[in-house]
Coordinates of C-alpha atoms and ligand atoms in Angstrom, one line a residue:
M1 CA 77.3 90.0 136.1
S2 CA 74.9 89.3 138.7
D3 CA 71.3 89.9 139.0
A4 CA 71.8 91.5 142.4
P5 CA 69.8 95.0 142.3
K6 CA 72.6 97.6 141.6
S7 CA 73.4 100.1 144.4
L8 CA 72.7 103.9 143.5
N9 CA 75.6 106.0 142.0
F10 CA 75.7 109.5 143.4
I11 CA 73.8 111.2 140.3
E12 CA 71.1 108.8 141.1
H13 CA 71.2 109.7 144.8
I14 CA 70.6 113.3 143.7
V15 CA 67.8 112.5 141.6
E16 CA 66.4 110.4 144.7
E17 CA 66.5 113.3 146.9
D18 CA 64.7 115.6 144.4
L19 CA 62.0 112.9 144.3
A20 CA 62.0 112.8 148.2
K21 CA 61.5 116.4 148.4
G22 CA 58.5 116.0 146.2
F23 CA 59.8 116.6 142.6
P24 CA 57.4 114.7 140.2
K25 CA 58.8 111.5 139.0
E26 CA 56.8 112.2 135.4
S27 CA 58.6 115.2 134.9
L28 CA 62.0 113.9 134.9
R29 CA 63.8 114.0 131.7
F30 CA 67.6 113.7 130.6
R31 CA 69.6 114.2 127.5
F32 CA 72.9 113.0 125.9
P33 CA 74.4 116.1 124.2
P34 CA 77.3 115.1 121.8
E35 CA 78.9 117.7 119.8
P36 CA 78.9 116.3 116.0
N37 CA 82.7 116.9 115.7
G38 CA 84.0 113.4 115.4
Y39 CA 83.0 109.9 116.4
L40 CA 82.1 108.7 119.7
H41 CA 84.4 106.9 122.0
I42 CA 84.5 104.5 124.8
G43 CA 84.5 107.7 127.2
H44 CA 81.1 108.8 125.8
A45 CA 79.8 105.4 126.2
S46 CA 79.8 106.1 130.1
S47 CA 77.9 109.5 129.5
I48 CA 75.2 107.3 127.2
C49 CA 75.0 104.6 129.8
L50 CA 74.5 107.1 132.6
N51 CA 71.9 109.1 130.9
F52 CA 69.9 106.6 129.2
G53 CA 70.5 104.4 132.3
L54 CA 68.5 106.9 134.4
G55 CA 65.9 107.2 131.7
E56 CA 65.4 103.2 132.0
R57 CA 65.6 103.4 135.7
Y58 CA 62.9 106.1 136.0
G59 CA 60.9 105.6 133.0
A60 CA 61.9 108.9 131.8
P61 CA 62.5 110.2 128.3
V62 CA 66.1 110.7 127.2
N63 CA 66.8 113.4 124.2
L64 CA 69.8 112.6 121.9
R65 CA 70.8 116.5 121.5
F66 CA 73.6 117.7 119.1
D67 CA 75.3 120.4 120.6
D68 CA 76.0 121.9 117.2
T69 CA 77.4 125.2 117.5
N70 CA 80.7 125.4 115.6
P71 CA 80.3 125.1 112.0
T72 CA 84.1 125.1 111.6
K73 CA 84.5 121.6 113.2
E74 CA 81.0 119.9 112.6
E75 CA 79.7 117.8 110.1
Q76 CA 76.7 115.6 108.9
E77 CA 79.0 112.6 108.7
Y78 CA 79.5 112.8 112.3
V79 CA 75.8 113.1 113.3
E80 CA 75.0 110.0 111.1
A81 CA 77.8 108.3 113.1
I82 CA 76.8 109.2 116.4
K83 CA 73.0 108.0 115.9
R84 CA 74.3 104.7 114.7
D85 CA 76.4 104.4 117.5
V86 CA 73.8 105.1 120.2
E87 CA 71.2 102.8 118.4
W88 CA 73.9 100.1 118.1
L89 CA 74.7 100.2 122.0
G90 CA 71.0 99.6 122.3
Y91 CA 69.3 103.0 123.5
T92 CA 66.3 104.6 122.0
W93 CA 66.1 108.2 122.4
D94 CA 62.9 110.4 123.2
E95 CA 63.6 113.1 120.5
E96 CA 66.4 114.0 118.4
R97 CA 67.3 117.7 119.0
Y98 CA 69.7 120.0 117.7
A99 CA 71.0 123.2 119.5
S100 CA 70.8 125.0 116.0
D101 CA 66.9 124.5 116.2
Y102 CA 67.2 127.1 119.0
F103 CA 69.1 129.6 117.3
Q104 CA 66.3 131.8 116.6
Q105 CA 65.1 131.9 120.1
L106 CA 68.6 132.1 121.6
Y107 CA 68.9 135.3 119.5
D108 CA 65.5 136.6 120.6
W109 CA 66.7 136.2 124.0
A110 CA 69.9 138.0 123.4
V111 CA 68.2 140.9 121.8
E112 CA 66.1 141.1 125.4
F113 CA 69.3 140.9 127.2
I114 CA 70.5 143.9 125.3
K115 CA 67.3 145.9 125.8
A116 CA 67.6 145.1 129.5
G117 CA 71.1 146.2 129.8
K118 CA 72.3 142.6 130.5
A119 CA 74.5 142.3 127.2
Y120 CA 76.6 144.4 125.1
V121 CA 78.7 144.5 121.8
D122 CA 82.2 144.6 122.4
S123 CA 84.6 145.6 119.6
Q124 CA 88.1 145.0 120.9
S125 CA 90.5 142.3 119.7
S126 CA 90.4 139.1 121.6
E127 CA 93.8 139.7 122.7
E128 CA 92.6 143.2 124.2
M129 CA 89.7 141.3 126.3
A130 CA 92.1 138.4 127.5
I131 CA 94.2 141.3 129.1
Q132 CA 91.3 142.7 130.5
K133 CA 89.9 139.5 131.9
G134 CA 92.4 139.7 135.0
T135 CA 93.5 136.6 136.8
P136 CA 91.9 134.3 139.3
T137 CA 93.5 136.5 142.3
E138 CA 93.1 140.0 140.2
A139 CA 89.8 141.3 139.1
G140 CA 89.4 142.1 135.4
V141 CA 89.0 145.6 133.7
D142 CA 85.8 146.8 132.2
S143 CA 85.9 147.1 128.4
P144 CA 85.7 150.6 127.0
F145 CA 82.4 149.4 125.1
R146 CA 80.7 148.1 128.3
N147 CA 78.5 151.2 128.6
R148 CA 77.5 151.4 124.9
S149 CA 73.7 152.4 124.9
A150 CA 71.0 149.9 124.2
E151 CA 70.1 151.3 120.8
E152 CA 73.9 151.3 119.6
N153 CA 74.1 147.8 120.9
L154 CA 70.9 146.7 119.1
A155 CA 72.1 148.4 115.8
L156 CA 75.6 146.6 115.8
F157 CA 74.1 143.3 116.9
E158 CA 71.6 143.3 114.0
G159 CA 74.6 144.2 112.0
M160 CA 76.5 141.3 113.2
K161 CA 73.8 139.1 112.5
N162 CA 73.0 140.5 108.9
G163 CA 76.6 139.5 107.9
E164 CA 78.0 143.3 107.8
F165 CA 81.2 142.8 109.7
P166 CA 84.3 140.5 109.4
E167 CA 85.1 137.6 111.7
G168 CA 86.5 138.9 114.8
S169 CA 85.4 142.4 114.6
H170 CA 82.6 142.2 117.3
V171 CA 81.4 139.8 119.7
L172 CA 78.2 139.9 121.9
R173 CA 79.0 139.8 125.8
A174 CA 76.9 139.2 128.8
K175 CA 77.3 142.1 131.2
I176 CA 78.0 140.4 134.5
D177 CA 80.6 141.1 136.8
M178 CA 84.3 141.9 135.9
S179 CA 85.5 141.5 139.3
S180 CA 83.9 138.0 139.9
S181 CA 85.9 135.5 141.8
N182 CA 84.8 132.9 139.0
M183 CA 86.4 134.0 135.8
L184 CA 84.0 132.5 133.6
M185 CA 81.5 135.3 135.1
R186 CA 83.6 138.2 133.7
D187 CA 81.4 139.3 131.1
P188 CA 81.5 135.9 129.1
I189 CA 81.2 135.8 125.3
M190 CA 77.5 134.9 124.1
Y191 CA 78.4 135.2 120.2
R192 CA 80.9 135.5 117.9
I193 CA 81.0 136.1 114.1
L194 CA 81.8 133.1 111.8
H195 CA 81.3 133.2 108.2
K196 CA 80.8 129.6 107.8
A197 CA 78.2 127.5 106.5
H198 CA 76.4 125.1 108.8
H199 CA 75.6 121.6 108.3
R200 CA 71.9 122.1 109.2
T201 CA 71.3 126.1 108.9
N202 CA 73.4 126.5 105.8
T203 CA 74.0 130.4 105.8
D204 CA 71.2 131.4 107.6
W205 CA 73.6 132.5 110.2
C206 CA 77.1 134.1 110.7
I207 CA 77.0 134.4 114.3
Y208 CA 77.0 131.5 116.2
P209 CA 76.2 131.2 120.1
M210 CA 78.8 130.1 122.4
Y211 CA 78.9 126.7 124.6
D212 CA 77.9 128.3 127.9
W213 CA 75.0 130.4 126.4
T214 CA 73.6 127.5 124.3
H215 CA 73.6 124.7 126.5
G216 CA 71.5 125.4 129.4
E217 CA 69.2 127.4 127.5
S218 CA 68.8 124.0 125.1
D219 CA 68.1 122.1 128.6
Y220 CA 65.3 124.8 129.6
I221 CA 63.9 124.6 126.1
E222 CA 63.6 120.9 126.3
Q223 CA 62.8 120.9 129.9
V224 CA 65.5 118.4 130.9
T225 CA 65.6 118.2 134.7
H226 CA 69.0 117.1 135.3
S227 CA 71.9 118.1 132.9
L228 CA 74.9 115.7 133.4
C229 CA 78.5 116.8 132.3
T230 CA 81.8 116.2 133.0
L231 CA 83.7 117.9 135.7
E232 CA 85.4 120.4 133.7
F233 CA 82.1 122.2 133.7
A234 CA 81.9 122.5 137.3
S235 CA 83.0 126.1 137.3
H236 CA 80.4 126.9 134.6
R237 CA 77.6 125.8 136.8
E238 CA 77.5 129.5 138.1
L239 CA 77.2 130.8 134.5
Y240 CA 74.7 128.1 133.5
D241 CA 72.3 129.2 136.5
W242 CA 72.8 133.0 135.7
F243 CA 71.9 132.8 132.3
L244 CA 68.7 130.5 133.4
D245 CA 67.7 133.0 135.7
Q246 CA 67.6 135.7 133.2
V247 CA 65.2 133.8 130.7
R248 CA 63.5 131.7 132.9
D249 CA 59.5 131.7 133.2
P250 CA 58.9 130.9 136.9
D251 CA 56.1 128.4 136.0
K252 CA 58.7 126.2 134.0
L253 CA 61.1 123.8 135.4
R254 CA 64.5 124.8 136.2
P255 CA 67.3 122.3 134.7
K256 CA 69.8 121.4 137.2
Q257 CA 73.6 121.0 136.2
R258 CA 75.4 118.0 137.9
E259 CA 79.1 117.0 137.1
F260 CA 80.9 113.6 137.0
A261 CA 84.3 112.5 136.1
R262 CA 85.6 111.9 132.7
R263 CA 86.6 108.3 132.0
N264 CA 89.9 107.7 130.6
L265 CA 91.2 104.3 129.1
S266 CA 94.5 103.1 129.4
H267 CA 96.9 103.1 126.4
T268 CA 94.9 105.3 124.2
V269 CA 93.4 108.8 124.0
V270 CA 89.7 109.7 124.6
S271 CA 89.2 112.9 122.9
K272 CA 87.7 113.3 119.7
R273 CA 90.2 116.2 118.7
K274 CA 93.0 113.9 119.4
L275 CA 91.5 110.8 117.5
L276 CA 91.0 112.9 114.5
Q277 CA 94.8 113.6 114.6
L278 CA 95.1 109.7 114.3
V279 CA 92.8 109.5 111.4
E280 CA 94.1 112.7 109.5
K281 CA 97.7 111.8 110.0
G282 CA 97.0 108.2 108.4
V283 CA 98.2 106.6 111.8
V284 CA 95.0 104.5 111.7
N285 CA 92.6 103.7 108.9
G286 CA 89.8 105.8 109.6
W287 CA 87.6 106.3 112.6
D288 CA 86.2 102.8 112.7
D289 CA 89.9 101.3 112.7
P290 CA 89.6 98.2 114.9
R291 CA 92.4 99.9 117.2
M292 CA 90.5 103.0 117.9
P293 CA 88.6 103.4 121.0
T294 CA 85.7 104.6 119.1
I295 CA 82.3 103.0 119.5
S296 CA 82.8 102.2 115.8
G297 CA 86.3 100.9 116.1
L298 CA 85.2 98.5 118.8
R299 CA 82.2 97.2 117.1
R300 CA 84.6 96.4 113.9
R301 CA 87.1 94.9 116.5
G302 CA 84.5 92.7 117.4
Y303 CA 83.2 94.0 120.6
T304 CA 79.2 93.7 121.4
P305 CA 77.1 96.3 122.8
E306 CA 76.3 94.0 126.0
S307 CA 80.0 94.1 127.0
I308 CA 80.4 97.6 126.3
R309 CA 77.3 98.6 128.6
S310 CA 78.8 95.9 131.4
F311 CA 82.1 97.5 131.3
A312 CA 80.4 101.0 131.7
D313 CA 78.3 99.6 134.5
T314 CA 81.3 97.9 136.3
I315 CA 83.1 101.3 136.3
G316 CA 80.3 103.2 137.1
I317 CA 80.6 106.9 137.6
A318 CA 83.0 108.7 139.8
K319 CA 83.5 112.2 141.4
R320 CA 87.4 112.4 140.3
D321 CA 88.9 111.7 137.0
N322 CA 90.9 108.5 136.7
V323 CA 92.3 106.0 134.1
V324 CA 90.6 102.6 133.5
D325 CA 93.0 99.9 132.6
V326 CA 91.9 98.5 129.1
S327 CA 92.3 95.2 130.2
L328 CA 88.9 95.5 132.3
L329 CA 87.4 96.2 128.9
E330 CA 88.9 93.3 127.4
F331 CA 87.7 91.1 130.3
H332 CA 84.3 92.1 129.5
I333 CA 84.3 91.0 125.9
R334 CA 85.9 87.8 126.9
E335 CA 83.3 87.3 129.2
H336 CA 80.6 87.8 126.7
L337 CA 82.1 86.0 123.8
N338 CA 82.8 83.1 125.9
K339 CA 79.1 82.6 126.1
I340 CA 78.1 83.3 122.6
A341 CA 81.0 82.6 120.1
P342 CA 80.9 79.5 118.4
R343 CA 84.5 77.5 118.6
V344 CA 86.2 76.9 115.6
M345 CA 89.7 76.0 114.6
G346 CA 92.3 78.3 112.9
V347 CA 95.9 78.1 112.5
L348 CA 97.6 81.3 112.5
N349 CA 101.3 80.1 112.0
P350 CA 101.0 76.7 110.3
V351 CA 103.5 74.1 109.7
K352 CA 102.6 70.7 108.0
L353 CA 102.0 67.6 109.8
T354 CA 101.7 64.5 108.1
I355 CA 100.2 61.1 109.7
T356 CA 102.2 58.3 107.9
N357 CA 99.9 55.5 108.9
Y358 CA 96.8 57.2 107.9
P359 CA 95.3 56.3 104.4
E360 CA 96.2 58.5 101.5
G361 CA 93.3 60.3 100.0
E362 CA 91.1 59.9 102.7
T363 CA 88.8 62.3 104.2
E364 CA 86.8 61.6 107.5
W365 CA 84.2 63.9 108.8
L366 CA 84.5 64.2 112.8
V367 CA 81.9 65.7 114.8
A368 CA 82.6 68.9 117.3
E369 CA 80.6 70.6 119.6
N370 CA 80.0 74.4 118.6
N371 CA 80.2 75.8 122.2
P372 CA 80.5 73.8 125.6
E373 CA 79.4 76.9 127.3
D374 CA 75.8 76.5 125.0
A375 CA 74.3 73.4 124.6
S376 CA 71.9 74.9 122.1
A377 CA 74.6 76.0 119.8
G378 CA 75.0 72.3 118.3
E379 CA 77.3 70.4 116.6
R380 CA 79.1 70.6 113.4
K381 CA 81.2 68.4 110.8
L382 CA 85.3 68.8 110.7
P383 CA 87.2 67.1 107.8
F384 CA 90.2 65.1 108.9
G385 CA 93.0 63.6 106.7
R386 CA 96.7 62.5 106.3
E387 CA 97.8 66.2 106.0
L388 CA 97.3 68.6 108.4
F389 CA 98.3 72.1 109.8
I390 CA 99.3 72.8 113.2
E391 CA 100.8 75.8 114.9
Q392 CA 104.5 76.1 114.6
E393 CA 104.8 76.8 118.4
D394 CA 103.2 73.5 119.4
F395 CA 105.8 71.5 118.0
R396 CA 109.5 71.3 119.3
E397 CA 112.2 68.6 118.6
E398 CA 113.2 68.4 122.3
A399 CA 111.4 70.2 125.2
N400 CA 111.4 69.7 129.0
R401 CA 108.5 67.8 130.8
K402 CA 106.6 71.3 131.4
F403 CA 106.0 71.6 127.5
F404 CA 102.6 69.9 127.1
R405 CA 102.7 70.2 123.4
L406 CA 104.0 67.8 120.8
K407 CA 107.7 66.8 120.9
L408 CA 109.6 64.1 119.1
G409 CA 108.6 60.7 120.5
G410 CA 105.9 62.5 122.5
E411 CA 101.9 62.2 122.2
V412 CA 99.2 64.8 122.1
R413 CA 95.5 64.6 121.3
L414 CA 94.3 66.7 118.2
K415 CA 91.2 68.4 119.4
N416 CA 88.0 66.5 118.5
A417 CA 90.2 63.7 116.6
Y418 CA 92.9 61.2 117.4
I419 CA 95.9 60.9 119.5
I420 CA 99.0 61.4 117.4
K421 CA 102.8 60.6 118.1
A422 CA 105.8 62.8 116.6
E423 CA 108.3 60.7 115.0
S424 CA 110.3 62.8 112.9
C425 CA 110.6 66.2 111.2
I426 CA 111.9 67.8 108.0
K427 CA 113.9 70.9 107.8
D428 CA 115.0 73.2 104.9
T429 CA 118.6 74.4 104.4
D430 CA 118.0 77.3 107.0
G431 CA 117.1 74.8 109.8
N432 CA 113.6 75.6 109.9
I433 CA 111.1 72.7 110.3
I434 CA 108.9 72.4 107.5
E435 CA 107.2 69.3 108.2
I436 CA 106.3 67.0 111.2
K437 CA 105.6 63.4 110.4
C438 CA 103.7 61.6 112.9
T439 CA 101.7 58.4 113.6
Y440 CA 98.3 58.1 114.9
D441 CA 96.1 55.5 117.1
P442 CA 93.0 54.7 114.9
K443 CA 91.0 53.6 118.0
S444 CA 91.6 56.8 119.6
R445 CA 89.0 58.9 118.0
S446 CA 87.1 61.4 120.5
G447 CA 83.8 60.5 121.3
S448 CA 84.0 56.9 120.0
G449 CA 83.6 55.5 123.4
S450 CA 86.5 53.2 123.0
E451 CA 89.1 52.7 125.7
E452 CA 91.5 54.6 123.8
S453 CA 89.5 57.6 123.3
L454 CA 89.2 57.9 126.8
R455 CA 93.1 57.7 127.3
K456 CA 94.5 60.8 128.9
V457 CA 97.5 62.6 127.3
K458 CA 98.7 65.7 128.5
G459 CA 98.1 68.1 125.6
T460 CA 95.4 69.2 123.1
L461 CA 96.3 70.8 120.1
H462 CA 94.1 72.7 117.4
W463 CA 94.6 71.9 113.7
V464 CA 93.1 72.0 110.4
A465 CA 93.1 69.3 107.3
A466 CA 95.4 70.8 105.0
E467 CA 93.2 69.5 101.8
H468 CA 90.2 71.4 103.2
A469 CA 91.5 74.7 105.1
V470 CA 90.6 78.1 104.0
S471 CA 93.2 80.7 104.0
A472 CA 92.2 83.9 105.5
E473 CA 93.8 87.2 106.3
V474 CA 94.2 88.0 110.1
R475 CA 94.8 91.3 111.7
L476 CA 96.3 91.0 115.1
Y477 CA 96.0 94.2 116.9
D478 CA 98.1 95.5 119.8
R479 CA 97.8 98.5 122.1
L480 CA 97.9 101.6 119.8
F481 CA 100.2 103.4 122.3
T482 CA 103.2 102.2 124.5
H483 CA 102.5 104.6 127.1
E484 CA 99.6 103.9 129.5
T485 CA 98.4 107.3 129.7
P486 CA 100.1 109.0 126.4
D487 CA 98.3 112.3 126.7
S488 CA 99.5 112.9 130.2
H489 CA 103.2 113.3 129.6
K490 CA 104.4 116.8 130.5
D491 CA 106.9 117.0 127.9
K492 CA 106.0 114.8 125.1
N493 CA 102.9 114.9 122.7
F494 CA 101.0 111.8 122.8
M495 CA 101.8 111.2 119.1
E496 CA 105.3 110.5 120.4
F497 CA 104.1 107.3 122.1
I498 CA 102.5 105.5 119.2
N499 CA 103.2 101.6 119.0
P500 CA 104.7 100.9 115.4
D501 CA 103.5 97.4 116.0
S502 CA 99.7 97.9 116.8
L503 CA 99.1 95.9 113.7
K504 CA 100.2 92.8 112.2
V505 CA 98.7 91.0 109.2
I506 CA 99.1 87.5 108.6
T507 CA 97.7 84.4 106.5
A508 CA 95.9 81.9 108.6
Y509 CA 94.2 78.5 107.8
V510 CA 90.9 78.2 109.2
E511 CA 88.5 75.2 109.1
P512 CA 86.2 75.1 105.9
G513 CA 83.0 75.9 107.6
L514 CA 84.0 79.4 107.8
K515 CA 84.2 80.0 104.1
D516 CA 80.9 81.9 104.0
A517 CA 81.3 83.9 107.2
Q518 CA 80.0 87.2 107.3
P519 CA 81.0 90.5 108.6
E520 CA 80.8 90.9 112.3
E521 CA 80.3 87.4 113.1
R522 CA 82.3 86.4 116.0
Y523 CA 84.0 83.2 116.5
Q524 CA 86.6 81.6 119.3
F525 CA 89.5 80.2 117.4
Q526 CA 90.3 77.5 120.0
R527 CA 93.5 78.3 122.2
L528 CA 93.9 81.5 120.3
G529 CA 91.3 83.8 121.3
Y530 CA 88.1 85.8 119.6
F531 CA 88.2 86.8 116.1
T532 CA 85.4 88.7 114.1
V533 CA 84.8 89.0 110.3
D534 CA 86.0 92.5 108.9
P535 CA 83.7 94.2 106.7
D536 CA 86.7 94.2 104.2
S537 CA 85.9 90.3 103.7
T538 CA 84.7 89.0 100.4
E539 CA 83.3 86.0 99.0
D540 CA 87.0 84.9 98.1
H541 CA 89.1 86.6 100.4
L542 CA 88.4 86.2 104.0
V543 CA 89.4 88.8 106.6
F544 CA 89.4 88.3 110.5
N545 CA 90.3 90.6 113.2
R546 CA 91.5 89.6 116.4
T547 CA 89.0 91.3 119.0
V548 CA 91.1 89.9 122.1
T549 CA 93.3 87.0 123.4
L550 CA 92.0 84.3 125.3
R551 CA 94.2 85.5 128.2
D552 CA 95.5 88.6 129.1
T553 CA 99.1 88.1 127.6
W554 CA 99.8 92.0 127.6
A555 CA 99.6 92.0 131.5
K556 CA 101.6 89.1 131.9
L557 CA 104.2 90.5 129.5
Q558 CA 104.2 94.1 131.7
Q559 CA 104.9 92.3 135.0
R560 CA 107.8 90.3 133.4
K561 CA 109.6 93.7 132.2
Ligands
LIG601 P1 86.0 115.3 123.4 O1 87.1 116.0 124.1 O2 86.2 113.9 123.1 O3 85.3 116.0 122.3 P2 83.7 116.1 124.8 O4 83.3 116.2 126.1 O5 84.1 117.5 124.0 O6 84.7 115.3 124.4 P3 81.2 116.0 123.8 O7 80.7 115.7 122.3 O8 80.9 117.4 124.3 O9 82.6 115.5 123.8 O10 80.5 114.9 125.1 C1 79.1 114.7 125.1 C2 78.9 114.1 126.3 O11 79.7 113.3 126.5 C3 79.2 115.2 127.5 O12 78.2 115.3 128.4 C4 80.7 115.1 128.0 O13 80.8 115.5 129.0 C5 80.5 113.4 128.0 N1 82.0 112.8 127.8 C6 82.8 113.0 126.6 N2 84.0 112.6 127.1 C7 83.7 111.7 128.3 C8 84.4 111.0 128.8 N3 85.7 110.5 128.7 N4 83.9 110.2 129.9 C9 82.7 110.5 130.3 N5 81.8 111.4 129.8 C10 82.5 112.0 128.5
LIG602 MG1 83.6 119.2 123.1

C-alpha cells in the first residue's frame, strides 16, 4: 500500500469530464442502493468502496438507499445487517433512504402517465405478454389492451391499488414501442399486484413498482448525479433515461446511469440468492459463517475493514466481468494482520515433550516480544517448564538434512526459550509417538546474552508449557467450493461443487495469556497463521477461527496437482 496518489478509474474520469464541462462540484451526489434481500458480500464491497470512495474524493454526500420494492424477498433483518456492514467497513452515509418512501410519488406520476396516454393496464397473463414481446430480431405485437381509454385505465389502476384484484390479473405497463430494438423498451411493466405485507409500508400497498420504474426516479428524487450500477443494467439505461424524461422538471438535475463490471471471487459465489440457498440448506451455519464471502462472514473469520478496503482498491473497477482469485483477498488480510496482530504460541496437533534434565515442578517465566513489526506492542511473560507440547509434525525419528525441525539426536531452538536435543521417544502399541524425551542446554536461554544464547541452530519451534496451557477449540476453514467458478459450469449446479472438508474442528493448546481473549481479537499463532476469537467463545471455552494461514498453501497444493 503506497502513499502515491492513485490514478483515476474510468468512473472518476467520467466525473472529471463532467466537472471540466462546468458541472458544479458541490452538486455531486452518489448512492449505494442495496436490495435488502440478503447480507452484503465481497462483491458489494467493490460497489460500496466505489460510491463512498467518490464521496470522499469529491467531498460529496452518499446516500444509503434500500431498493425495497419486492416484499416477497425483503426483510428488516437484512436492512439492519446491511447498515451494520457498511458502517463496519468505515463509511458514513449522508441520508438513509428507502425506495418505499417514494411509493406515493411514484404512484402519482404513474397516474399522470395514464392521463397522458403513456401507460395502460394490461389484463393478459404473463405468458401471453411474453409471447407478444417478440425476439431481439422480431418486433413485438401490441397487447389487445394497449388502447384502453384513460378513464378505463385510471379506474382499473385505482382498483389495483385498492386491492380489488388478485395477483397476476393486471399490470400497469408503460406505452413505449413494441418494435424497439431494445426489448426492454417494449412496453415494460411498471407495477404488479402483490398481496404481501412490506417490512416498512406494511399493508398500505398491494401494488409494487418494478425496478426500472423505481430506480431512476429514486435517483431523481434524491438528486443523485451519478448512478453507478453493474453491467447487466447497461441495456436498461435507455429505459432509465426514458422514464426520467417523462417526469423531470427541467430545472432539476438529471441523474446519469453508468455501468461497471461485477466482481466475482474464485471458489465461492457472490449472489445473495445463492448464498441464501447455502444458509437455508444448512451447508453453512448462517449468513455470518466464516466460510461465507459475506462481509459479516469475513468479519467473523477475522478480516479487518482495512484489508477489505485495500483489496477493493487494488482490484479497482473494470469494464468487463472477471473473477478475482481469493488468494489476493487473503494476501491483503495477511499484510494487515502482520502489522497489527500480537504474536502468541498455540499448538494445533500436540505431542508431549519432556526435558529430562529440567528440574521437576519448576516454572520459569520467559520474556517474549508481542510483535516484531510493532515496537509499541511491548512484551509478555511466558511460562516454561519440564513438560511441554509441540506439534506432532515438528518431530521425526529420522529425517534427511532438509528437515529443519526436531529429529532424534538433533537440536532445535524452542522459540523465546532454550536449545533442546531429542534423545528418545515413546510410542503407543500402534506405533504412534506419544512422548519425546529431550535434554536442554541451560545456558542457551534466548535474550540472556550468553555465548550459548547466540548459538545458531537450524530450526526454531513453537511450543506451550503443559502445566499452563489452555485448551481451545480451533475451527480450520478451507475453500467452500472445490471449483474455481462454481456457478459458471454449464451442466452442473453450483451446489454440486461444495467442498465437504471446508470446516475442521480441533482442540489445540494455547499459551495462558489467551485465557481471557475476547471475540474479534486477532492473533498470529507463530509459524501457523492468523486466528481470531469467535463470538461463540465463552469464559471457559475458547473458540478461535483460523483467518488465514501464514503462507498460501492452497496455491502450492494446486501447483503440485
Ligand atoms: P445479488 O445478486 O448478490 O443480489 P444484486 O446486484 O442484485 O446482487 P443489490 O443489492 O441490488 O445486489 O446490489 C447493490 C449494489 O451493489 C448494486 O449497485 C449492484 O450493482 C452492486 N453489486 C452487487 N453485486 C456486485 C458485485 N459482485 N460486484 C460489484 N458490484 C456489485
Ligand atoms: Mg438484486
